Coordinates of C-alpha atoms and ligand atoms in Angstrom, one line a residue:
Chain A
X19 CA -4.4 -13.7 -35.7
X20 CA -1.1 -11.8 -34.9
X21 CA 0.2 -11.4 -31.3
X22 CA -1.2 -9.0 -29.3
X23 CA 1.2 -5.5 -28.9
X24 CA 2.9 -5.8 -25.3
X25 CA 1.7 -2.0 -25.3
X26 CA -0.7 -0.1 -27.3
X27 CA -1.2 3.3 -26.2
X28 CA -4.5 5.0 -28.8
X29 CA -5.5 8.6 -28.8
X30 CA -4.6 8.6 -25.2
X31 CA -5.6 12.0 -23.4
X32 CA -4.7 12.8 -19.9
X33 CA -6.1 15.9 -18.4
X34 CA -6.0 16.8 -14.6
X35 CA -8.7 19.6 -13.2
X36 CA -6.4 21.7 -11.1
X37 CA -8.6 22.2 -7.7
X38 CA -9.8 25.7 -7.2
X39 CA -8.5 26.7 -10.4
X40 CA -10.3 27.0 -13.7
X41 CA -7.8 26.2 -16.4
X42 CA -6.7 22.3 -16.6
X43 CA -3.4 20.3 -16.8
X44 CA -3.0 18.3 -20.3
X45 CA -0.5 16.2 -19.2
X46 CA -0.9 13.9 -22.4
X47 CA -2.4 14.8 -25.6
X48 CA -3.5 12.1 -28.3
X49 CA -0.8 9.9 -27.7
X50 CA -0.5 6.7 -30.1
X51 CA 2.2 4.2 -29.6
X52 CA 2.9 0.3 -29.8
X53 CA 5.4 -1.5 -28.0
X54 CA 6.3 -5.1 -29.6
X55 CA 6.5 -8.0 -27.6
X56 CA 10.3 -8.9 -26.9
X57 CA 11.4 -5.1 -27.4
X58 CA 13.2 -2.2 -25.1
X59 CA 11.3 0.9 -25.9
X60 CA 12.4 4.3 -24.3
X61 CA 9.9 6.7 -23.5
X62 CA 12.0 10.2 -23.3
X63 CA 11.3 13.9 -22.7
X64 CA 12.3 16.1 -20.2
X65 CA 10.5 16.8 -16.8
X66 CA 6.6 17.4 -17.0
X67 CA 6.6 15.7 -20.4
X68 CA 4.3 13.3 -19.4
X69 CA 6.1 9.9 -19.1
X70 CA 5.2 9.2 -15.9
X71 CA 1.7 9.8 -16.3
X72 CA 1.5 7.4 -19.9
X73 CA 2.8 4.6 -17.6
X74 CA 0.3 5.4 -14.6
X75 CA -2.6 5.5 -17.1
X76 CA -1.2 1.5 -19.2
X77 CA -1.3 0.4 -15.2
X78 CA -4.7 1.7 -14.7
X79 CA -3.4 3.9 -12.3
X80 CA -5.1 7.1 -13.6
X81 CA -7.9 7.1 -16.2
X82 CA -7.8 8.2 -19.3
X83 CA -9.5 11.1 -20.1
X84 CA -10.3 9.6 -23.3
X85 CA -8.5 7.1 -25.7
X86 CA -7.6 3.9 -24.4
X87 CA -4.8 1.2 -23.6
X88 CA -4.1 -2.4 -23.6
X89 CA -1.5 -4.6 -22.1
X90 CA -1.0 -7.7 -24.3
X91 CA -4.5 -7.5 -25.8
X92 CA -6.4 -6.5 -22.2
X93 CA -7.6 -3.5 -21.1
X94 CA -5.8 -1.6 -18.5
X95 CA -9.4 -0.6 -17.1
X96 CA -9.3 -4.5 -16.4
X97 CA -7.0 -6.4 -12.8
X98 CA -6.4 -9.1 -14.8
X99 CA -4.4 -6.9 -17.6
X100 CA -1.6 -6.7 -14.4
X101 CA -0.7 -9.8 -13.9
X102 CA 1.9 -10.4 -16.3
X103 CA 3.3 -6.7 -15.3
X104 CA 5.9 -5.2 -13.3
X105 CA 5.8 -2.2 -12.6
X106 CA 9.0 0.3 -10.7
X107 CA 7.5 3.7 -9.6
X108 CA 9.8 7.0 -9.8
X109 CA 11.1 7.0 -6.8
X110 CA 10.0 4.4 -5.2
X111 CA 8.9 3.7 -1.5
X112 CA 8.0 0.4 0.2
X113 CA 6.5 -0.2 3.6
X114 CA 9.6 1.6 6.1
X115 CA 8.8 -1.4 8.9
X116 CA 9.1 -4.1 6.5
X117 CA 12.9 -5.6 5.7
X118 CA 14.2 -6.2 2.5
X119 CA 13.2 -9.4 2.4
X120 CA 9.4 -9.0 3.5
X121 CA 8.9 -6.8 1.1
X122 CA 9.3 -9.5 -2.1
X123 CA 7.7 -11.6 0.2
X124 CA 4.7 -9.1 0.6
X125 CA 4.4 -8.2 -2.9
X126 CA 5.2 -12.3 -4.2
X127 CA 1.5 -12.9 -1.9
X128 CA 0.2 -9.8 -4.1
X129 CA 0.9 -12.2 -7.0
X130 CA -0.6 -15.4 -5.8
X131 CA 2.9 -17.1 -5.1
X132 CA 3.7 -19.1 -1.7
X133 CA 5.4 -21.4 0.2
X134 CA 8.8 -22.4 -0.6
X135 CA 8.5 -21.5 -3.9
X136 CA 8.3 -17.6 -2.9
X137 CA 11.4 -18.0 -0.6
X138 CA 13.2 -19.3 -3.3
X139 CA 11.6 -16.4 -6.0
X140 CA 12.9 -13.7 -3.0
X141 CA 15.9 -15.2 -2.3
X142 CA 17.1 -15.4 -5.7
X143 CA 16.2 -11.5 -6.5
X144 CA 17.7 -10.2 -3.8
X145 CA 20.9 -12.0 -5.6
X146 CA 19.7 -10.6 -8.3
X147 CA 19.6 -7.2 -8.0
X148 CA 22.7 -7.3 -5.0
X149 CA 21.2 -7.0 -1.9
X150 CA 21.9 -10.3 0.0
X151 CA 23.4 -8.6 2.7
X152 CA 21.0 -6.3 3.4
X153 CA 17.9 -8.6 3.2
X154 CA 17.1 -8.4 6.8
X155 CA 17.2 -4.4 6.8
X156 CA 14.5 -2.4 7.3
X157 CA 13.7 -0.8 4.0
X158 CA 13.5 2.4 5.8
X159 CA 17.6 2.4 6.2
X160 CA 18.0 1.7 2.8
X161 CA 19.7 4.3 0.4
X162 CA 18.2 5.8 -3.0
X163 CA 20.3 3.2 -5.2
X164 CA 19.0 0.5 -2.7
X165 CA 15.4 1.5 -3.1
X166 CA 15.7 1.4 -6.8
X167 CA 17.4 -2.6 -6.6
X168 CA 14.5 -3.7 -4.1
X169 CA 12.0 -2.0 -6.2
X170 CA 13.3 -3.3 -9.3
X171 CA 13.2 -7.3 -7.4
X172 CA 9.9 -6.7 -6.3
X173 CA 8.7 -5.6 -10.3
X174 CA 10.4 -8.9 -11.3
X175 CA 8.6 -10.8 -8.1
X176 CA 6.2 -13.0 -10.5
X177 CA 8.4 -13.2 -13.4
X178 CA 6.3 -11.0 -15.6
X179 CA 6.3 -10.6 -19.3
X180 CA 6.4 -6.9 -19.1
X181 CA 8.6 -4.8 -17.2
X182 CA 7.9 -0.7 -17.1
X183 CA 10.1 1.3 -15.5
X184 CA 9.8 5.1 -14.4
X185 CA 13.5 6.3 -14.4
X186 CA 15.3 2.9 -13.2
X187 CA 18.6 4.8 -12.5
X188 CA 17.9 7.8 -11.1
X189 CA 19.8 8.7 -7.4
X190 CA 22.2 4.8 -8.5
X191 CA 26.1 5.3 -8.9
X192 CA 27.7 4.3 -12.3
X193 CA 28.4 1.0 -11.2
X194 CA 24.7 0.5 -10.0
X195 CA 23.1 1.9 -13.1
X196 CA 25.8 0.1 -15.3
X197 CA 24.3 -3.3 -13.5
X198 CA 20.6 -2.3 -14.0
X199 CA 21.6 -2.1 -17.7
X200 CA 23.2 -5.0 -18.0
X201 CA 20.3 -6.8 -16.2
X202 CA 17.7 -5.1 -19.1
X203 CA 19.8 -6.6 -21.7
X204 CA 19.3 -10.3 -19.8
X205 CA 15.6 -9.8 -19.8
X206 CA 15.7 -8.9 -23.8
X207 CA 17.6 -12.4 -24.2
X208 CA 14.6 -13.8 -22.2
X209 CA 12.3 -12.0 -24.2
X210 CA 10.7 -9.6 -21.6
X211 CA 9.4 -6.8 -22.4
X212 CA 10.6 -3.6 -21.7
X213 CA 9.2 0.1 -21.0
X214 CA 11.6 2.3 -19.7
X215 CA 11.6 6.2 -19.3
X216 CA 13.9 8.3 -18.5
X217 CA 16.2 11.5 -19.8
X218 CA 19.3 10.0 -19.6
X219 CA 20.0 10.1 -23.2
X220 CA 23.5 8.0 -23.0
X221 CA 21.9 5.2 -21.3
X222 CA 18.8 5.0 -23.1
X223 CA 20.7 4.7 -26.1
X224 CA 23.0 1.9 -25.0
X225 CA 19.6 -0.7 -24.5
X226 CA 16.9 0.5 -26.4
X227 CA 15.4 -0.8 -29.9
X228 CA 13.3 1.9 -30.0
X229 CA 12.7 5.0 -28.8
X230 CA 9.8 7.3 -28.5
X231 CA 10.2 11.2 -27.3
X232 CA 7.5 13.5 -25.5
X233 CA 7.5 16.9 -25.4
X234 CA 4.3 18.7 -23.6
X235 CA 2.8 15.6 -23.7
X236 CA 2.9 15.5 -27.7
X237 CA 4.8 12.5 -29.4
X238 CA 7.4 14.6 -31.5
X239 CA 9.7 11.7 -32.8
X240 CA 9.5 7.9 -32.4
X241 CA 11.1 5.3 -34.5
X242 CA 13.7 2.7 -34.2
X243 CA 16.8 3.6 -32.4
X244 CA 18.9 3.5 -35.5
X245 CA 16.9 5.6 -37.7
X246 CA 17.0 7.8 -35.2
X247 CA 20.4 8.7 -34.6
X248 CA 22.7 7.3 -37.9
X249 CA 23.9 10.1 -39.9
X250 CA 22.8 8.5 -43.4
X251 CA 25.6 10.1 -45.1
X252 CA 28.6 9.4 -43.2
X253 CA 30.3 6.1 -42.7
X254 CA 32.9 5.6 -39.4
X255 CA 35.7 2.5 -39.6
X256 CA 38.3 1.9 -36.9
X257 CA 41.3 1.1 -37.3
X258 CA 43.8 -0.9 -35.2
X259 CA 48.2 -0.5 -35.9
X260 CA 47.4 2.5 -39.1
X261 CA 50.7 3.9 -40.1
X262 CA 50.8 7.4 -40.9
X263 CA 51.6 6.4 -44.5
X264 CA 48.5 4.1 -44.6
X265 CA 46.2 7.1 -43.3
X266 CA 47.4 9.6 -46.1
X267 CA 46.7 6.8 -48.8
X268 CA 43.3 6.6 -47.2
X269 CA 42.8 10.4 -47.5
X270 CA 43.9 10.4 -51.2
X271 CA 42.3 7.6 -52.4
X272 CA 38.6 8.8 -50.8
X273 CA 39.3 12.8 -52.8
X274 CA 40.0 10.4 -56.1
X275 CA 36.5 8.6 -55.7
X276 CA 35.0 11.8 -54.5
X277 CA 34.5 11.4 -50.9
X278 CA 35.3 13.6 -48.1
X279 CA 37.5 12.3 -44.9
X280 CA 35.8 14.9 -42.3
X281 CA 38.1 13.3 -39.3
X282 CA 40.9 11.3 -37.8
X283 CA 41.0 10.8 -34.4
X284 CA 42.2 8.8 -31.7
X285 CA 38.9 7.0 -30.3
X286 CA 38.1 8.1 -26.9
X287 CA 36.8 5.8 -23.9
X288 CA 33.6 7.0 -22.0
X289 CA 34.1 8.5 -18.5
X290 CA 31.8 6.0 -17.6
X291 CA 34.4 3.3 -18.7
X292 CA 36.8 5.3 -17.0
X293 CA 35.0 5.9 -13.6
X294 CA 34.1 2.5 -13.6
X295 CA 37.9 1.4 -14.6
X296 CA 39.3 3.1 -10.9
X297 CA 36.5 2.5 -9.1
X298 CA 36.9 -1.2 -9.9
X299 CA 33.3 -0.6 -10.3
X300 CA 31.3 -1.7 -7.4
X301 CA 28.7 0.4 -6.0
X302 CA 28.5 0.4 -2.4
X303 CA 24.8 0.0 -2.2
X304 CA 25.3 -3.6 -3.6
X305 CA 27.8 -5.2 -1.4
X306 CA 29.9 -3.7 1.2
X307 CA 32.9 -6.2 -0.2
X308 CA 34.3 -6.4 -4.3
X309 CA 32.4 -10.1 -5.0
X310 CA 33.1 -12.2 -7.7
X311 CA 29.9 -11.4 -9.1
X312 CA 30.9 -7.9 -10.3
X313 CA 33.9 -8.8 -12.3
X314 CA 32.5 -8.5 -15.5
X315 CA 32.7 -4.3 -15.0
X316 CA 36.4 -4.2 -14.8
X317 CA 36.6 -5.6 -18.6
X318 CA 36.6 -2.5 -20.9
Chain B
X147 CA 26.5 -10.9 -12.5
X148 CA 24.1 -13.6 -10.9
X149 CA 21.1 -14.2 -14.0
X150 CA 17.7 -14.6 -13.2
X151 CA 16.0 -17.8 -14.2
X152 CA 12.9 -17.8 -15.4
X153 CA 9.7 -19.1 -12.6
X154 CA 9.0 -22.9 -12.9
X155 CA 5.7 -22.5 -15.7
X156 CA 4.5 -25.7 -14.8
X157 CA 2.7 -24.0 -11.7
X158 CA 0.4 -21.6 -13.3
X159 CA -0.5 -18.5 -11.8
X160 CA -3.5 -17.5 -12.8
X161 CA -5.8 -14.3 -12.1
X162 CA -8.9 -14.6 -9.8
X163 CA -10.9 -11.2 -9.0
X164 CA -10.7 -12.6 -5.5
X165 CA -8.2 -14.0 -3.5
X166 CA -8.2 -14.7 0.1
X167 CA -4.4 -15.3 -0.2
X168 CA -3.9 -11.6 -1.5
X169 CA -6.8 -10.0 1.4
X170 CA -4.8 -11.8 3.8
X171 CA -1.3 -10.8 2.6
X172 CA -2.3 -7.1 3.3
X173 CA -4.7 -7.5 6.4
X174 CA -1.8 -9.3 7.6
X175 CA 0.6 -6.3 6.6
X176 CA -1.6 -3.5 7.6
X177 CA -1.7 -5.4 11.4
X178 CA 2.4 -5.9 11.3
X179 CA 2.3 -1.9 10.8
X180 CA 0.3 -1.0 13.1
X181 CA 2.3 -3.3 16.1
X182 CA 5.6 -2.1 14.6
X183 CA 4.4 1.4 15.6
X184 CA 3.9 0.0 18.9
X185 CA 0.7 0.6 19.4
X186 CA 0.2 -2.1 22.0
X187 CA 1.7 0.5 24.5
X188 CA -1.3 1.5 25.5
X189 CA -1.9 -1.7 27.2
X190 CA -0.2 -0.8 29.9
X191 CA -2.5 2.5 30.8
X192 CA -5.2 -0.5 30.5
X193 CA -4.0 -2.7 33.2
X194 CA -2.8 0.5 35.4
X195 CA -6.1 1.3 35.2
X196 CA -7.7 -1.6 36.1
X197 CA -5.9 -3.0 38.6
X198 CA -5.7 0.6 40.1
X199 CA -9.6 0.8 40.2
X200 CA -9.9 -2.6 41.9
X201 CA -7.4 -1.6 44.9
X202 CA -8.4 1.7 45.4
X203 CA -12.4 0.9 46.5
X204 CA -11.1 -2.4 48.7
X205 CA -13.3 -0.8 51.5
X206 CA -16.8 -1.1 49.9
X207 CA -18.6 -4.6 49.8
X208 CA -17.5 -6.8 46.9
X209 CA -20.6 -6.4 45.0
X210 CA -19.5 -2.7 44.9
X211 CA -16.0 -3.2 44.3
X212 CA -16.5 -5.7 41.1
X213 CA -19.0 -2.6 40.2
X214 CA -16.3 -0.4 39.9
X215 CA -14.1 -3.0 38.3
X216 CA -16.5 -3.0 35.8
X217 CA -17.4 -0.1 34.7
X218 CA -13.7 1.4 34.7
X219 CA -12.4 -1.9 32.8
X220 CA -15.5 -1.6 30.5
X221 CA -14.9 1.9 29.8
X222 CA -11.6 1.9 29.2
X223 CA -12.1 -1.0 26.7
X224 CA -14.9 1.0 24.9
X225 CA -12.3 4.0 24.6
X226 CA -9.4 2.9 23.6
X227 CA -11.2 0.5 21.3
X228 CA -12.9 3.1 19.5
X229 CA -9.7 5.7 19.6
X230 CA -7.5 2.6 18.1
X231 CA -10.3 2.0 15.4
X232 CA -10.2 5.8 14.2
X233 CA -6.6 6.5 14.6
X234 CA -5.3 3.8 13.5
X235 CA -7.9 3.4 10.0
X236 CA -7.6 7.1 9.6
X237 CA -3.7 7.1 8.7
X238 CA -3.6 3.9 6.2
X239 CA -4.6 5.3 3.1
X240 CA -3.4 8.5 3.2
X241 CA 0.5 7.0 4.2
X242 CA -0.1 4.7 1.3
X243 CA -0.9 7.4 -1.2
X244 CA 2.0 9.7 0.2
X245 CA 4.6 7.2 -0.1
X246 CA 3.6 5.8 -3.0
X247 CA 3.4 2.2 -2.0
X248 CA 0.0 2.2 -3.1
X249 CA 1.1 2.4 -7.0
X250 CA 3.3 -0.5 -6.2
X251 CA 0.5 -2.5 -4.6
X252 CA -2.7 -1.7 -7.0
X253 CA 0.4 -2.3 -9.9
X254 CA 0.3 -5.7 -9.1
X255 CA -3.3 -7.9 -9.9
X256 CA -4.5 -6.1 -6.8
X257 CA -8.5 -5.0 -7.2
X258 CA -9.3 -2.3 -5.1
X259 CA -12.0 -3.8 -3.4
X260 CA -9.6 -6.1 -2.3
X261 CA -6.7 -3.6 -1.1
X262 CA -9.6 -1.6 1.0
X263 CA -11.2 -5.0 2.7
X264 CA -7.1 -6.0 3.3
X265 CA -6.5 -2.4 5.1
X266 CA -9.8 -2.3 7.5
X267 CA -9.2 -6.4 8.1
X268 CA -5.8 -5.3 9.4
X269 CA -7.3 -2.8 11.9
X270 CA -10.3 -5.4 12.7
X271 CA -7.1 -7.8 13.5
X272 CA -5.4 -5.2 15.6
X273 CA -8.8 -5.0 17.6
X274 CA -9.6 -8.4 18.2
X275 CA -6.3 -9.1 19.1
X276 CA -6.3 -6.0 22.0
X277 CA -9.7 -6.4 23.2
X278 CA -8.3 -10.3 23.4
X279 CA -5.6 -8.7 25.8
X280 CA -7.5 -6.1 27.7
X281 CA -10.1 -9.1 28.4
X282 CA -7.6 -11.0 29.3
X283 CA -5.6 -8.7 32.1
X284 CA -9.6 -7.6 32.8
X285 CA -10.9 -11.7 33.6
X286 CA -7.5 -11.8 35.5
X287 CA -7.9 -8.8 37.7
X288 CA -11.5 -10.0 38.6
X289 CA -10.5 -13.9 39.1
X290 CA -7.7 -12.1 41.5
X291 CA -10.5 -10.0 43.4
X292 CA -12.6 -13.1 43.6
X293 CA -10.2 -15.4 45.2
X294 CA -9.4 -12.6 47.7
X295 CA -13.4 -12.3 48.5
X296 CA -13.5 -16.1 48.6
X297 CA -10.9 -16.1 51.4
X298 CA -12.4 -13.2 53.5
X299 CA -15.8 -15.0 53.0
X300 CA -14.6 -18.3 54.1
X301 CA -13.2 -17.1 57.2
X302 CA -15.7 -14.6 58.0
X303 CA -19.0 -16.8 56.9
X304 CA -20.9 -19.7 59.3
X305 CA -20.7 -22.7 57.2
X306 CA -24.2 -23.0 57.0
X307 CA -24.8 -19.4 55.1
X308 CA -21.4 -20.8 53.1
X309 CA -22.5 -22.5 50.3
X310 CA -25.3 -18.8 49.6
X311 CA -22.5 -16.4 50.0
X312 CA -20.1 -17.8 47.7
X313 CA -23.0 -18.2 45.1
X314 CA -23.6 -14.1 45.4
X315 CA -19.8 -13.7 45.0
X316 CA -19.6 -15.9 41.8
X317 CA -22.9 -14.3 40.6
X318 CA -21.4 -10.5 40.7
X319 CA -18.2 -11.5 38.7
X320 CA -18.2 -13.7 35.5
X321 CA -21.0 -13.5 33.3
X322 CA -22.2 -14.8 30.0
X323 CA -23.7 -10.9 29.8
X324 CA -19.9 -9.8 30.2
X325 CA -18.8 -11.5 26.8
X326 CA -21.9 -10.3 24.8
X327 CA -20.7 -6.9 26.2
X328 CA -16.8 -7.1 24.6
X329 CA -17.9 -8.4 21.6
X330 CA -20.4 -4.9 21.3
X331 CA -17.9 -3.1 22.0
X332 CA -15.8 -5.1 19.0
X333 CA -18.7 -4.4 16.9
X334 CA -19.1 -0.3 17.7
X335 CA -15.1 -0.5 16.9
X336 CA -16.0 -1.8 13.9
X337 CA -18.9 0.1 12.6
X338 CA -16.3 3.4 13.9
X339 CA -13.3 2.1 11.8
X340 CA -15.1 1.2 8.3
X341 CA -17.1 5.0 8.7
X342 CA -13.4 6.5 9.3
X343 CA -12.2 4.5 6.2
X344 CA -15.0 5.8 4.1
X345 CA -14.2 9.2 5.4
X346 CA -10.7 8.8 4.8
X347 CA -11.1 7.4 0.5
X348 CA -12.5 11.0 -0.3
X349 CA -10.8 13.0 2.5
X350 CA -6.8 15.1 1.8
X351 CA -5.5 14.6 5.4
X352 CA -6.1 12.5 7.9
X353 CA -6.6 14.9 10.2
X354 CA -9.5 15.8 8.8
X355 CA -10.9 12.2 8.5
X356 CA -10.1 12.1 12.1
X357 CA -12.1 15.3 13.2
X358 CA -14.8 13.9 10.7
X359 CA -15.1 10.8 12.4
X360 CA -15.1 11.7 16.2
X361 CA -18.0 14.6 14.6
X362 CA -19.8 11.5 13.4
X363 CA -19.6 9.4 16.4
X364 CA -20.6 12.0 18.2
X365 CA -23.4 12.7 16.2
X366 CA -24.6 9.0 16.6
X367 CA -24.9 9.4 20.3
X368 CA -26.9 13.0 20.5
X369 CA -29.2 12.1 17.3
X370 CA -31.8 10.0 19.0
X371 CA -31.9 12.7 21.5
X372 CA -32.4 15.6 19.2
X373 CA -34.8 13.7 17.4
X374 CA -36.8 13.1 20.3
X375 CA -36.9 16.9 21.3
X376 CA -37.0 18.2 17.8
X377 CA -40.8 15.5 16.7
X378 CA -41.9 15.3 20.4
X379 CA -41.2 18.7 22.7
X380 CA -42.5 21.3 19.9
X381 CA -45.8 22.8 21.5
X382 CA -48.8 21.3 20.5
X383 CA -50.1 22.7 16.6
X384 CA -46.6 23.5 15.8
X385 CA -46.2 20.6 13.6
X386 CA -41.8 20.3 12.1
X387 CA -41.4 21.3 8.7
X388 CA -41.2 18.3 5.9
X389 CA -37.5 19.4 5.0
X390 CA -36.8 19.1 8.6
X391 CA -38.4 15.8 8.6
X392 CA -36.2 14.4 5.2
X393 CA -33.0 15.5 7.2
X394 CA -33.8 14.2 10.3
X395 CA -34.8 11.1 8.3
X396 CA -31.5 11.4 6.6
X397 CA -29.4 11.4 9.6
X398 CA -31.2 8.7 11.1
X399 CA -30.2 6.7 8.4
X400 CA -26.4 7.4 7.7
X401 CA -25.6 7.7 11.4
X402 CA -26.0 4.3 13.1
X403 CA -27.9 5.4 16.8
X404 CA -24.7 4.5 19.0
X405 CA -27.4 4.8 21.9
X406 CA -27.9 1.4 21.0
X407 CA -24.8 0.3 22.2
X408 CA -25.6 0.8 26.0
X409 CA -25.8 -2.7 26.2
X410 CA -22.3 -2.3 27.3
X411 CA -23.1 -0.3 30.4
X412 CA -26.3 -3.0 31.6
X413 CA -23.7 -5.7 31.7
X414 CA -21.2 -3.7 33.8
X415 CA -24.2 -2.5 35.6
X416 CA -24.4 -6.3 36.7
X417 CA -27.5 -6.8 34.5
X418 CA -27.9 -9.6 32.2
X419 CA -28.2 -8.9 28.3
X420 CA -31.0 -10.1 26.4
X421 CA -29.5 -12.4 23.6
X422 CA -32.5 -11.0 20.9
X423 CA -31.1 -7.4 21.7
X424 CA -27.9 -8.6 21.2
X425 CA -28.5 -10.1 18.4
X426 CA -31.0 -7.1 16.7
X427 CA -27.5 -5.0 17.5
X428 CA -25.0 -7.2 15.9
X429 CA -27.1 -7.3 12.6
X430 CA -28.1 -3.9 12.8
X431 CA -24.4 -3.2 13.3
X432 CA -22.7 -5.3 10.8
X433 CA -24.6 -4.0 8.6
X434 CA -23.9 -0.5 9.3
X435 CA -20.3 -1.6 8.7
X436 CA -21.0 -3.0 5.6
X437 CA -22.5 -0.1 3.7
X438 CA -19.5 2.1 4.8
X439 CA -17.3 -0.2 3.5
X440 CA -19.4 -0.3 0.1
X441 CA -19.5 3.8 -0.2
X442 CA -15.6 3.9 0.3
X443 CA -15.1 1.6 -2.3
X444 CA -17.0 3.4 -4.7
X445 CA -15.2 6.6 -3.6
X446 CA -11.5 4.3 -3.8
X447 CA -12.5 2.7 -7.1
X448 CA -12.6 6.1 -8.8
X449 CA -9.5 7.6 -7.2
X450 CA -7.0 9.1 -9.1
X451 CA -3.7 8.0 -7.9
Ligands
ADP203 N1 -1.8 14.2 -10.1 C1 -1.7 15.3 -10.8 N2 -2.5 16.2 -11.0 C2 -2.1 17.6 -11.8 N3 -1.3 17.5 -12.3 C3 -1.1 16.7 -12.4 C4 -0.8 15.1 -11.8 N4 0.0 14.4 -12.2 C5 1.1 14.7 -13.5 N5 0.3 16.4 -13.3 C6 1.3 17.1 -14.8 O1 1.2 16.4 -15.7 C7 2.1 17.2 -16.1 C8 3.0 15.5 -16.8 O2 4.0 15.5 -15.4 P1 4.0 13.5 -15.8 O3 3.4 12.7 -16.5 O4 4.7 12.9 -14.2 O5 5.8 13.8 -16.6 P2 7.0 13.6 -16.4 O6 7.5 12.0 -16.4 O7 7.2 13.3 -17.8 O8 8.7 14.4 -15.5 C9 3.3 17.7 -15.4 O9 2.7 19.2 -15.9 C10 2.7 17.2 -14.4 O10 2.7 18.6 -13.2
MG204 MG1 7.8 11.2 -14.4

């Protein structure tokens, strides 16, 4: 038998009753999709399209009205299905009375970790998300970006095979969200599956292998990223040190072969890249001083 | 950028349907939450009451003095532990729901009953700790008054009567029944905590939870009296309708008869608590606490987050 899908959602419908009203809210309607192990899957959609609800059903936090969901072949209705999953909810909050380090210890103990192994793990994760300097501060004093970081660390505590991230870069500045993106690519290399939901399309396009687009609870488009965004009848070609004569001759050759040169222009750097260059790519949330860890961010 | 390394795979983490370590993690975290809310400041008030009451009545005989001290201290312990049980428990679930900390906890492999038991366990730890501290304070004041009285007696009593007088003094201070009374106070608070947990498992706000819990406590106190009145003091020939009987039966079944816990007053009055009676009351109390917790689980397991 083939390996089970990391996430399998079959004909999922979720209808919320509205208290004191007759009509109901259909958050998700007849949704079916699979996330294969090792993929980064991007679930897109406008606000209120049912992304968070889908994730909550997958994690067993909300029960489906009909249909079923599985994680690595185990039904979401069973607690064991959550063994190998890390979840970062939308706008996460944690116990305000705990410090960052205590927060990771708490979640680690919930996952069956303890002793020096847990201590080492939580130190490693605090470094990974750039919160070493804030490790002993109360979470109540964290900024929004720091909450996302501690949330990501908490999701990773038991070294899960699947990460479910609900808008992980909401409220995070560009350098921070680039770091999160780099982390996601790193997880992918290690074979960790990621289900990501966001409405920041640019970011999703940079990391996701496969995309599903939800609109009013229905899946309106789904497939590998390239097949969704490539323009089938066009080809791009980047040249360095091309002389005007060369460009003219290319245009002539194209015309002779019956093709059309639509546009010739200088490639533009992205605003994000420019922003990172002039701010040295360092997020204040991560640490108070630029550290060598962030050196890779300077690279164009 | 630092890289994340996989956890050592030679130490597998297996899911177990019940894990004492997880339960302890939630319970101790709950205790920490309550402690960091500085609830222990109420102990200052308790100390004030206990010491104050023992100083106000120095002109009485020593039996009366100890009587007042025990009445006030045990009474204050009862009230404080009840208040703590209701107020601390009522805010636990609503707060976790509101702050969405519940999402992150239940998205880990934590069964819902374990979460609920952990929360209740945290409150019980808090109650045990506060009662232990109050008992220590109370015992300290009692020992101090005993020493003072002892000095007075030794100075004023002829040597041939001294032994009897000292024994009379000792008999009116520390008695085993005092210990049983404090355990009974803990038990009553534990019932109230589990009842409050049950209410908060379906309530929509903590204010509602507190109000309903207080009402339930009052019903538990007056129901035996009310039942007696309805069933026995009606004029002869005028029977109680079966509907009322079923209703009274239900009320009697669902709400514990808190009058049973009046053995605390017995101990305060210097009477001995018979051990079988204590055991019986404990068993009943534990039974109620367990049933309430189970019902709370039934509601909570259906809850949509
Ligand atoms: N607990 C709930 N009760 C009632 N309606 C809800 C609840 N949760 C979500 N909804 C509704 O379901 C729809 C989808 O919400 P959600 O999944 O949060 O969307 P998204 O995450 O894509 O922004 C929205 O219309 C929202 O109002
Ligand atoms: Mg959402």
